[in-house]
Amino acid sequence: MEAIAELAADNGQVFMSLRHGSIPKGRRMFVVPAEDTVRLAAGHGLLCHHQVEREDMLGRADVRWSFLALRRLAAFQ
Protein backbone atom coordinates (compact mmCIF):
# COMPACT_ATOMS: atom_id res chain seq x y z
CA MET A 1 0.00 0.00 0.00
CA GLU A 2 2.92 2.31 0.68
CA ALA A 3 4.16 1.93 -2.90
CA ILE A 4 0.68 2.56 -4.30
CA ALA A 5 0.30 5.71 -2.20
CA GLU A 6 3.71 6.97 -3.30
CA LEU A 7 2.82 6.46 -6.97
CA ALA A 8 -0.45 8.38 -6.69
CA ALA A 9 -0.33 12.13 -7.29
CA ASP A 10 -1.84 14.49 -4.73
CA ASN A 11 -5.62 14.15 -5.07
CA GLY A 12 -4.98 11.27 -7.50
CA GLN A 13 -7.22 8.23 -7.42
CA VAL A 14 -6.63 4.51 -7.18
CA PHE A 15 -9.35 2.02 -8.06
CA MET A 16 -9.13 -1.59 -6.98
CA SER A 17 -11.21 -4.72 -6.86
CA LEU A 18 -10.92 -7.47 -4.27
CA ARG A 19 -12.16 -10.99 -4.98
CA HIS A 20 -13.76 -12.91 -2.13
CA GLY A 21 -14.75 -16.56 -2.15
CA SER A 22 -13.48 -20.00 -2.93
CA ILE A 23 -9.94 -20.37 -4.21
CA PRO A 24 -9.64 -22.04 -7.62
CA LYS A 25 -7.49 -25.15 -7.78
CA GLY A 26 -3.90 -24.31 -8.66
CA ARG A 27 -4.23 -20.65 -7.58
CA ARG A 28 -2.83 -18.99 -4.48
CA MET A 29 -5.00 -16.34 -2.84
CA PHE A 30 -5.31 -14.64 0.52
CA VAL A 31 -8.33 -13.50 2.51
CA VAL A 32 -8.30 -9.70 2.44
CA PRO A 33 -11.42 -8.00 3.82
CA ALA A 34 -12.30 -4.67 2.19
CA GLU A 35 -12.43 -3.01 5.61
CA ASP A 36 -8.82 -4.02 6.31
CA THR A 37 -7.74 -2.66 2.93
CA VAL A 38 -9.51 0.65 3.57
CA ARG A 39 -7.87 0.92 7.00
CA LEU A 40 -4.42 0.13 5.57
CA ALA A 41 -4.92 2.66 2.78
CA ALA A 42 -5.91 5.36 5.29
CA GLY A 43 -2.65 4.81 7.13
CA HIS A 44 -0.85 5.77 3.92
CA GLY A 45 -2.92 8.85 3.13
CA LEU A 46 -5.45 7.20 0.80
CA LEU A 47 -9.05 8.06 1.67
CA CYS A 48 -11.76 5.63 0.52
CA HIS A 49 -14.48 7.76 -1.06
CA HIS A 50 -16.44 4.94 -2.67
CA GLN A 51 -16.91 1.30 -1.68
CA VAL A 52 -19.35 -1.18 -3.13
CA GLU A 53 -19.78 -4.95 -2.94
CA ARG A 54 -21.49 -7.02 -5.57
CA GLU A 55 -22.09 -10.53 -6.75
CA ASP A 56 -19.76 -12.16 -9.23
CA MET A 57 -20.24 -10.98 -12.82
CA LEU A 58 -19.82 -14.55 -14.09
CA GLY A 59 -22.59 -15.87 -11.85
CA ARG A 60 -20.38 -17.89 -9.50
CA ALA A 61 -22.45 -18.27 -6.33
CA ASP A 62 -19.38 -18.66 -4.12
CA VAL A 63 -17.59 -15.50 -5.35
CA ARG A 64 -18.27 -11.84 -4.59
CA TRP A 65 -16.31 -8.64 -5.20
CA SER A 66 -15.46 -5.43 -3.37
CA PHE A 67 -14.66 -2.33 -5.42
CA LEU A 68 -12.80 0.55 -3.78
CA ALA A 69 -12.06 4.08 -4.96
CA LEU A 70 -9.24 5.69 -3.00
CA ARG A 71 -8.05 9.30 -3.22
CA ARG A 72 -4.62 10.42 -2.08
CA LEU A 73 -4.82 13.29 0.35
CA ALA A 74 -2.72 16.24 -0.78
CA ALA A 75 -1.51 17.16 2.72
CA PHE A 76 -0.48 13.64 3.76
CA GLN A 77 3.21 13.18 4.50
PDB file of N, CA and C in Angstrom:
ATOM      1  N   MET A   1       0.819  -1.183   0.000  1.00  0.00           N
ATOM      2  CA  MET A   1       0.000   0.000   0.000  1.00  0.00           C
ATOM      3  C   MET A   1       0.870   1.257   0.000  1.00  0.00           C
ATOM      4  N   GLU A   2       2.006   1.169   0.671  1.00  0.00           N
ATOM      5  CA  GLU A   2       2.923   2.310   0.684  1.00  0.00           C
ATOM      6  C   GLU A   2       3.362   2.670  -0.735  1.00  0.00           C
ATOM      7  N   ALA A   3       3.719   1.679  -1.524  1.00  0.00           N
ATOM      8  CA  ALA A   3       4.161   1.929  -2.902  1.00  0.00           C
ATOM      9  C   ALA A   3       3.036   2.517  -3.739  1.00  0.00           C
ATOM     10  N   ILE A   4       1.823   2.033  -3.555  1.00  0.00           N
ATOM     11  CA  ILE A   4       0.677   2.559  -4.304  1.00  0.00           C
ATOM     12  C   ILE A   4       0.461   4.025  -3.944  1.00  0.00           C
ATOM     13  N   ALA A   5       0.497   4.328  -2.645  1.00  0.00           N
ATOM     14  CA  ALA A   5       0.301   5.710  -2.197  1.00  0.00           C
ATOM     15  C   ALA A   5       1.387   6.624  -2.755  1.00  0.00           C
ATOM     16  N   GLU A   6       2.609   6.156  -2.789  1.00  0.00           N
ATOM     17  CA  GLU A   6       3.708   6.971  -3.304  1.00  0.00           C
ATOM     18  C   GLU A   6       3.578   7.225  -4.805  1.00  0.00           C
ATOM     19  N   LEU A   7       2.993   6.295  -5.525  1.00  0.00           N
ATOM     20  CA  LEU A   7       2.824   6.455  -6.970  1.00  0.00           C
ATOM     21  C   LEU A   7       1.671   7.384  -7.329  1.00  0.00           C
ATOM     22  N   ALA A   8       0.718   7.534  -6.425  1.00  0.00           N
ATOM     23  CA  ALA A   8      -0.448   8.380  -6.695  1.00  0.00           C
ATOM     24  C   ALA A   8      -0.079   9.848  -6.502  1.00  0.00           C
ATOM     25  N   ALA A   9      -0.532  10.684  -7.414  1.00  0.00           N
ATOM     26  CA  ALA A   9      -0.327  12.131  -7.288  1.00  0.00           C
ATOM     27  C   ALA A   9      -1.242  12.673  -6.194  1.00  0.00           C
ATOM     28  N   ASP A  10      -0.936  13.857  -5.678  1.00  0.00           N
ATOM     29  CA  ASP A  10      -1.840  14.494  -4.730  1.00  0.00           C
ATOM     30  C   ASP A  10      -3.232  14.595  -5.360  1.00  0.00           C
ATOM     31  N   ASN A  11      -4.226  14.202  -4.619  1.00  0.00           N
ATOM     32  CA  ASN A  11      -5.623  14.150  -5.070  1.00  0.00           C
ATOM     33  C   ASN A  11      -5.844  13.130  -6.192  1.00  0.00           C
ATOM     34  N   GLY A  12      -4.831  12.322  -6.511  1.00  0.00           N
ATOM     35  CA  GLY A  12      -4.984  11.270  -7.505  1.00  0.00           C
ATOM     36  C   GLY A  12      -5.827  10.141  -6.943  1.00  0.00           C
ATOM     37  N   GLN A  13      -6.345   9.305  -7.828  1.00  0.00           N
ATOM     38  CA  GLN A  13      -7.225   8.225  -7.416  1.00  0.00           C
ATOM     39  C   GLN A  13      -6.650   6.867  -7.786  1.00  0.00           C
ATOM     40  N   VAL A  14      -6.982   5.900  -6.957  1.00  0.00           N
ATOM     41  CA  VAL A  14      -6.626   4.507  -7.183  1.00  0.00           C
ATOM     42  C   VAL A  14      -7.917   3.709  -7.087  1.00  0.00           C
ATOM     43  N   PHE A  15      -8.178   2.871  -8.069  1.00  0.00           N
ATOM     44  CA  PHE A  15      -9.351   2.017  -8.060  1.00  0.00           C
ATOM     45  C   PHE A  15      -8.886   0.576  -7.962  1.00  0.00           C
ATOM     46  N   MET A  16      -9.525  -0.191  -7.101  1.00  0.00           N
ATOM     47  CA  MET A  16      -9.126  -1.591  -6.982  1.00  0.00           C
ATOM     48  C   MET A  16     -10.335  -2.478  -6.738  1.00  0.00           C
ATOM     49  N   SER A  17     -10.178  -3.719  -7.125  1.00  0.00           N
ATOM     50  CA  SER A  17     -11.207  -4.723  -6.856  1.00  0.00           C
ATOM     51  C   SER A  17     -10.571  -5.840  -6.039  1.00  0.00           C
ATOM     52  N   LEU A  18     -11.357  -6.369  -5.119  1.00  0.00           N
ATOM     53  CA  LEU A  18     -10.917  -7.471  -4.271  1.00  0.00           C
ATOM     54  C   LEU A  18     -11.878  -8.639  -4.485  1.00  0.00           C
ATOM     55  N   ARG A  19     -11.347  -9.788  -4.762  1.00  0.00           N
ATOM     56  CA  ARG A  19     -12.155 -10.991  -4.983  1.00  0.00           C
ATOM     57  C   ARG A  19     -12.282 -11.741  -3.668  1.00  0.00           C
ATOM     58  N   HIS A  20     -13.492 -12.141  -3.338  1.00  0.00           N
ATOM     59  CA  HIS A  20     -13.759 -12.906  -2.127  1.00  0.00           C
ATOM     60  C   HIS A  20     -14.455 -14.208  -2.526  1.00  0.00           C
ATOM     61  N   GLY A  21     -14.078 -15.294  -1.886  1.00  0.00           N
ATOM     62  CA  GLY A  21     -14.755 -16.562  -2.152  1.00  0.00           C
ATOM     63  C   GLY A  21     -13.786 -17.716  -2.247  1.00  0.00           C
ATOM     64  N   SER A  22     -14.290 -18.780  -2.828  1.00  0.00           N
ATOM     65  CA  SER A  22     -13.482 -19.997  -2.926  1.00  0.00           C
ATOM     66  C   SER A  22     -12.248 -19.765  -3.793  1.00  0.00           C
ATOM     67  N   ILE A  23     -11.211 -20.508  -3.486  1.00  0.00           N
ATOM     68  CA  ILE A  23      -9.940 -20.374  -4.210  1.00  0.00           C
ATOM     69  C   ILE A  23      -9.871 -21.453  -5.282  1.00  0.00           C
ATOM     70  N   PRO A  24      -9.718 -21.056  -6.544  1.00  0.00           N
ATOM     71  CA  PRO A  24      -9.643 -22.039  -7.619  1.00  0.00           C
ATOM     72  C   PRO A  24      -8.429 -22.955  -7.454  1.00  0.00           C
ATOM     73  N   LYS A  25      -8.582 -24.185  -7.842  1.00  0.00           N
ATOM     74  CA  LYS A  25      -7.485 -25.150  -7.780  1.00  0.00           C
ATOM     75  C   LYS A  25      -6.299 -24.632  -8.592  1.00  0.00           C
ATOM     76  N   GLY A  26      -5.118 -24.738  -7.986  1.00  0.00           N
ATOM     77  CA  GLY A  26      -3.905 -24.305  -8.657  1.00  0.00           C
ATOM     78  C   GLY A  26      -3.590 -22.827  -8.488  1.00  0.00           C
ATOM     79  N   ARG A  27      -4.462 -22.085  -7.803  1.00  0.00           N
ATOM     80  CA  ARG A  27      -4.229 -20.650  -7.584  1.00  0.00           C
ATOM     81  C   ARG A  27      -3.891 -20.410  -6.125  1.00  0.00           C
ATOM     82  N   ARG A  28      -3.174 -19.362  -5.848  1.00  0.00           N
ATOM     83  CA  ARG A  28      -2.830 -18.985  -4.482  1.00  0.00           C
ATOM     84  C   ARG A  28      -3.463 -17.625  -4.196  1.00  0.00           C
ATOM     85  N   MET A  29      -4.306 -17.575  -3.188  1.00  0.00           N
ATOM     86  CA  MET A  29      -4.997 -16.339  -2.845  1.00  0.00           C
ATOM     87  C   MET A  29      -5.007 -16.174  -1.340  1.00  0.00           C
ATOM     88  N   PHE A  30      -5.282 -14.952  -0.904  1.00  0.00           N
ATOM     89  CA  PHE A  30      -5.313 -14.636   0.516  1.00  0.00           C
ATOM     90  C   PHE A  30      -6.623 -13.942   0.845  1.00  0.00           C
ATOM     91  N   VAL A  31      -7.119 -14.176   2.045  1.00  0.00           N
ATOM     92  CA  VAL A  31      -8.333 -13.504   2.505  1.00  0.00           C
ATOM     93  C   VAL A  31      -7.957 -12.071   2.873  1.00  0.00           C
ATOM     94  N   VAL A  32      -8.580 -11.114   2.197  1.00  0.00           N
ATOM     95  CA  VAL A  32      -8.302  -9.701   2.441  1.00  0.00           C
ATOM     96  C   VAL A  32      -9.640  -8.963   2.504  1.00  0.00           C
ATOM     97  N   PRO A  33     -10.161  -8.739   3.704  1.00  0.00           N
ATOM     98  CA  PRO A  33     -11.423  -8.005   3.820  1.00  0.00           C
ATOM     99  C   PRO A  33     -11.284  -6.561   3.331  1.00  0.00           C
ATOM    100  N   ALA A  34     -12.320  -6.046   2.700  1.00  0.00           N
ATOM    101  CA  ALA A  34     -12.296  -4.675   2.191  1.00  0.00           C
ATOM    102  C   ALA A  34     -12.030  -3.685   3.315  1.00  0.00           C
ATOM    103  N   GLU A  35     -12.607  -3.924   4.483  1.00  0.00           N
ATOM    104  CA  GLU A  35     -12.431  -3.006   5.611  1.00  0.00           C
ATOM    105  C   GLU A  35     -10.959  -2.909   6.021  1.00  0.00           C
ATOM    106  N   ASP A  36     -10.250  -4.035   5.987  1.00  0.00           N
ATOM    107  CA  ASP A  36      -8.820  -4.025   6.315  1.00  0.00           C
ATOM    108  C   ASP A  36      -8.029  -3.241   5.272  1.00  0.00           C
ATOM    109  N   THR A  37      -8.418  -3.379   4.006  1.00  0.00           N
ATOM    110  CA  THR A  37      -7.742  -2.664   2.933  1.00  0.00           C
ATOM    111  C   THR A  37      -7.967  -1.161   3.062  1.00  0.00           C
ATOM    112  N   VAL A  38      -9.193  -0.765   3.384  1.00  0.00           N
ATOM    113  CA  VAL A  38      -9.514   0.655   3.573  1.00  0.00           C
ATOM    114  C   VAL A  38      -8.708   1.224   4.739  1.00  0.00           C
ATOM    115  N   ARG A  39      -8.622   0.482   5.827  1.00  0.00           N
ATOM    116  CA  ARG A  39      -7.873   0.919   7.003  1.00  0.00           C
ATOM    117  C   ARG A  39      -6.373   1.049   6.676  1.00  0.00           C
ATOM    118  N   LEU A  40      -5.828   0.078   5.965  1.00  0.00           N
ATOM    119  CA  LEU A  40      -4.422   0.127   5.567  1.00  0.00           C
ATOM    120  C   LEU A  40      -4.165   1.322   4.653  1.00  0.00           C
ATOM    121  N   ALA A  41      -5.059   1.536   3.704  1.00  0.00           N
ATOM    122  CA  ALA A  41      -4.919   2.664   2.779  1.00  0.00           C
ATOM    123  C   ALA A  41      -4.926   3.990   3.540  1.00  0.00           C
ATOM    124  N   ALA A  42      -5.808   4.123   4.507  1.00  0.00           N
ATOM    125  CA  ALA A  42      -5.910   5.363   5.285  1.00  0.00           C
ATOM    126  C   ALA A  42      -4.606   5.661   6.009  1.00  0.00           C
ATOM    127  N   GLY A  43      -3.933   4.626   6.455  1.00  0.00           N
ATOM    128  CA  GLY A  43      -2.650   4.807   7.129  1.00  0.00           C
ATOM    129  C   GLY A  43      -1.559   5.318   6.218  1.00  0.00           C
ATOM    130  N   HIS A  44      -1.819   5.281   4.908  1.00  0.00           N
ATOM    131  CA  HIS A  44      -0.848   5.771   3.925  1.00  0.00           C
ATOM    132  C   HIS A  44      -1.388   6.971   3.156  1.00  0.00           C
ATOM    133  N   GLY A  45      -2.401   7.625   3.732  1.00  0.00           N
ATOM    134  CA  GLY A  45      -2.916   8.849   3.128  1.00  0.00           C
ATOM    135  C   GLY A  45      -3.882   8.655   1.987  1.00  0.00           C
ATOM    136  N   LEU A  46      -4.461   7.466   1.850  1.00  0.00           N
ATOM    137  CA  LEU A  46      -5.445   7.199   0.803  1.00  0.00           C
ATOM    138  C   LEU A  46      -6.826   7.085   1.441  1.00  0.00           C
ATOM    139  N   LEU A  47      -7.706   8.014   1.112  1.00  0.00           N
ATOM    140  CA  LEU A  47      -9.051   8.058   1.671  1.00  0.00           C
ATOM    141  C   LEU A  47     -10.011   7.300   0.761  1.00  0.00           C
ATOM    142  N   CYS A  48     -10.762   6.359   1.314  1.00  0.00           N
ATOM    143  CA  CYS A  48     -11.758   5.626   0.524  1.00  0.00           C
ATOM    144  C   CYS A  48     -12.998   6.504   0.384  1.00  0.00           C
ATOM    145  N   HIS A  49     -13.304   6.919  -0.846  1.00  0.00           N
ATOM    146  CA  HIS A  49     -14.477   7.762  -1.064  1.00  0.00           C
ATOM    147  C   HIS A  49     -15.606   7.016  -1.754  1.00  0.00           C
ATOM    148  N   HIS A  50     -15.365   5.765  -2.098  1.00  0.00           N
ATOM    149  CA  HIS A  50     -16.443   4.941  -2.667  1.00  0.00           C
ATOM    150  C   HIS A  50     -16.102   3.474  -2.430  1.00  0.00           C
ATOM    151  N   GLN A  51     -17.085   2.742  -1.912  1.00  0.00           N
ATOM    152  CA  GLN A  51     -16.910   1.304  -1.677  1.00  0.00           C
ATOM    153  C   GLN A  51     -18.229   0.614  -1.990  1.00  0.00           C
ATOM    154  N   VAL A  52     -18.157  -0.428  -2.787  1.00  0.00           N
ATOM    155  CA  VAL A  52     -19.355  -1.184  -3.133  1.00  0.00           C
ATOM    156  C   VAL A  52     -18.995  -2.668  -3.198  1.00  0.00           C
ATOM    157  N   GLU A  53     -19.945  -3.497  -2.820  1.00  0.00           N
ATOM    158  CA  GLU A  53     -19.777  -4.946  -2.940  1.00  0.00           C
ATOM    159  C   GLU A  53     -20.850  -5.454  -3.875  1.00  0.00           C
ATOM    160  N   ARG A  54     -20.499  -6.461  -4.642  1.00  0.00           N
ATOM    161  CA  ARG A  54     -21.486  -7.020  -5.570  1.00  0.00           C
ATOM    162  C   ARG A  54     -21.217  -8.495  -5.821  1.00  0.00           C
ATOM    163  N   GLU A  55     -22.205  -9.124  -6.388  1.00  0.00           N
ATOM    164  CA  GLU A  55     -22.087 -10.532  -6.749  1.00  0.00           C
ATOM    165  C   GLU A  55     -21.103 -10.661  -7.904  1.00  0.00           C
ATOM    166  N   ASP A  56     -20.689 -11.880  -8.144  1.00  0.00           N
ATOM    167  CA  ASP A  56     -19.760 -12.162  -9.228  1.00  0.00           C
ATOM    168  C   ASP A  56     -20.425 -11.923 -10.577  1.00  0.00           C
ATOM    169  N   MET A  57     -19.715 -11.279 -11.490  1.00  0.00           N
ATOM    170  CA  MET A  57     -20.242 -10.975 -12.815  1.00  0.00           C
ATOM    171  C   MET A  57     -20.392 -12.218 -13.693  1.00  0.00           C
ATOM    172  N   LEU A  58     -19.713 -13.309 -13.311  1.00  0.00           N
ATOM    173  CA  LEU A  58     -19.821 -14.548 -14.086  1.00  0.00           C
ATOM    174  C   LEU A  58     -20.842 -15.504 -13.483  1.00  0.00           C
ATOM    175  N   GLY A  59     -21.538 -15.062 -12.441  1.00  0.00           N
ATOM    176  CA  GLY A  59     -22.592 -15.866 -11.855  1.00  0.00           C
ATOM    177  C   GLY A  59     -22.123 -16.946 -10.887  1.00  0.00           C
ATOM    178  N   ARG A  60     -20.874 -16.900 -10.457  1.00  0.00           N
ATOM    179  CA  ARG A  60     -20.384 -17.891  -9.499  1.00  0.00           C
ATOM    180  C   ARG A  60     -20.981 -17.566  -8.130  1.00  0.00           C
ATOM    181  N   ALA A  61     -21.748 -18.497  -7.588  1.00  0.00           N
ATOM    182  CA  ALA A  61     -22.454 -18.267  -6.329  1.00  0.00           C
ATOM    183  C   ALA A  61     -21.513 -18.113  -5.147  1.00  0.00           C
ATOM    184  N   ASP A  62     -20.323 -18.675  -5.235  1.00  0.00           N
ATOM    185  CA  ASP A  62     -19.378 -18.656  -4.116  1.00  0.00           C
ATOM    186  C   ASP A  62     -18.338 -17.537  -4.229  1.00  0.00           C
ATOM    187  N   VAL A  63     -18.540 -16.601  -5.155  1.00  0.00           N
ATOM    188  CA  VAL A  63     -17.592 -15.498  -5.350  1.00  0.00           C
ATOM    189  C   VAL A  63     -18.348 -14.179  -5.287  1.00  0.00           C
ATOM    190  N   ARG A  64     -17.747 -13.208  -4.594  1.00  0.00           N
ATOM    191  CA  ARG A  64     -18.265 -11.844  -4.586  1.00  0.00           C
ATOM    192  C   ARG A  64     -17.079 -10.888  -4.699  1.00  0.00           C
ATOM    193  N   TRP A  65     -17.359  -9.633  -4.948  1.00  0.00           N
ATOM    194  CA  TRP A  65     -16.308  -8.644  -5.203  1.00  0.00           C
ATOM    195  C   TRP A  65     -16.534  -7.384  -4.383  1.00  0.00           C
ATOM    196  N   SER A  66     -15.442  -6.760  -3.967  1.00  0.00           N
ATOM    197  CA  SER A  66     -15.461  -5.429  -3.373  1.00  0.00           C
ATOM    198  C   SER A  66     -14.721  -4.511  -4.337  1.00  0.00           C
ATOM    199  N   PHE A  67     -15.292  -3.342  -4.575  1.00  0.00           N
ATOM    200  CA  PHE A  67     -14.656  -2.335  -5.420  1.00  0.00           C
ATOM    201  C   PHE A  67     -14.410  -1.103  -4.558  1.00  0.00           C
ATOM    202  N   LEU A  68     -13.191  -0.595  -4.589  1.00  0.00           N
ATOM    203  CA  LEU A  68     -12.797   0.550  -3.775  1.00  0.00           C
ATOM    204  C   LEU A  68     -12.267   1.666  -4.661  1.00  0.00           C
ATOM    205  N   ALA A  69     -12.630   2.895  -4.319  1.00  0.00           N
ATOM    206  CA  ALA A  69     -12.057   4.080  -4.959  1.00  0.00           C
ATOM    207  C   ALA A  69     -11.364   4.860  -3.851  1.00  0.00           C
ATOM    208  N   LEU A  70     -10.066   5.027  -4.006  1.00  0.00           N
ATOM    209  CA  LEU A  70      -9.239   5.691  -2.999  1.00  0.00           C
ATOM    210  C   LEU A  70      -8.664   6.973  -3.586  1.00  0.00           C
ATOM    211  N   ARG A  71      -8.632   8.025  -2.769  1.00  0.00           N
ATOM    212  CA  ARG A  71      -8.052   9.297  -3.216  1.00  0.00           C
ATOM    213  C   ARG A  71      -6.890   9.649  -2.298  1.00  0.00           C
ATOM    214  N   ARG A  72      -5.779  10.029  -2.882  1.00  0.00           N
ATOM    215  CA  ARG A  72      -4.619  10.418  -2.076  1.00  0.00           C
ATOM    216  C   ARG A  72      -4.803  11.833  -1.563  1.00  0.00           C
ATOM    217  N   LEU A  73      -4.690  11.980  -0.267  1.00  0.00           N
ATOM    218  CA  LEU A  73      -4.820  13.289   0.355  1.00  0.00           C
ATOM    219  C   LEU A  73      -3.602  14.144   0.039  1.00  0.00           C
ATOM    220  N   ALA A  74      -3.813  15.362  -0.361  1.00  0.00           N
ATOM    221  CA  ALA A  74      -2.722  16.241  -0.776  1.00  0.00           C
ATOM    222  C   ALA A  74      -1.789  16.590   0.376  1.00  0.00           C
ATOM    223  N   ALA A  75      -2.325  16.703   1.572  1.00  0.00           N
ATOM    224  CA  ALA A  75      -1.513  17.157   2.718  1.00  0.00           C
ATOM    225  C   ALA A  75      -0.847  16.016   3.465  1.00  0.00           C
ATOM    226  N   PHE A  76      -1.024  14.782   3.022  1.00  0.00           N
ATOM    227  CA  PHE A  76      -0.481  13.644   3.763  1.00  0.00           C
ATOM    228  C   PHE A  76       1.020  13.534   3.533  1.00  0.00           C
ATOM    229  N   GLN A  77       1.764  13.351   4.599  1.00  0.00           N
ATOM    230  CA  GLN A  77       3.211  13.180   4.505  1.00  0.00           C
ATOM    231  C   GLN A  77       3.584  11.838   5.046  1.00  0.00           C
TER     232      GLN A  77
END
